[in-house]
């Protein structure tokens, strides 16, 4: 059995905020943000939009692509929705903390009545984990064939807009893929789909990237006055060092396990946190930077959404061809890291 991505979609809020706009309210500049991160813009949701709203839009876009590509659906969007066996949402900014899961909200809004639903929490690595989670769920039951896997974030609502060292980095968005269990070979000629993955963690670094308030460790107390909602606290330098090592180690391990070299890869699709992290990893391997797909200039860091947004942009712009070997690699809060190797 092969586990193939057969459709993609994405959604970002219409409001686009440039570095210059941030610099009007904050002691920062377009020059500093671009030179330290590669970010030029980010898309920011309005106050009424939650993660599930973007997730549903991205999912609908992927489902419309599925209708076009799968003749057995007879052109029916409704048939595509009813073909879903699982909805898996990777998010660090769910509509509600704890429950109901964002996946259940998406399942209900889509009307995917046959589907199970679950959220995956692994910081910015969550989409890498979610793909593997979904493939495992499809593998364990014959009748499960299709999973909708989404990365969706509204980071702007957990951002401290007074803290220039973090607020310039993040954006809102969602990306979705439809993962299908097929009869394609996974070995030899014509092999397709997910080949292998690496999933790792180092919980000792949890303090370096944390949403400290609101959970069972630091619940809000009656009568307490809050100056800020729960916001991202980050030790940027520590996360940067972890990220460069995580990206290089993960690429190295996936190539070694598969017995291939970097020249065999059509694309590396990294989590879009900082273009300098990618440049450092490229330098260490002697990989041309063009092999890494980067769209951080437009969207900033959208956490769990960044890799599926990149996949959809690549897919729709004709950058992905059947048979291409693609390596996705992520890192983030937890601390977590991981990568998937797949044949498109
Ligand atoms: O998805 C995973 C999430 N996070 C990451 O991947 C983040 C990883 N870390 C990074 O990307 C980088 O560490 C940052 C982009 C966050 C920071 O870059 P840096 O080169 O490590 O800068 P720094 O924190 O060492 O700060 C250098 C200077 C400081 O000024 P002084 O103390 O040298 O005078 C900061 O106050 O830059 C200052 N600074 C800024 N200046 C203008 C920090 N943020 C800004 C800003 N605008 N937005």
PDB file of C-alpha atoms in Angstrom, residues 7 308 318:
ATOM      1  CA  UNK A   7      -4.946  17.037  -3.520  1.00  0.00           C
ATOM      2  CA  UNK A 308       1.029  22.459   3.650  1.00  0.00           C
ATOM      3  CA  UNK A 318       3.303  23.299 -11.498  1.00  0.00           C
TER       4      UNK A 318
END
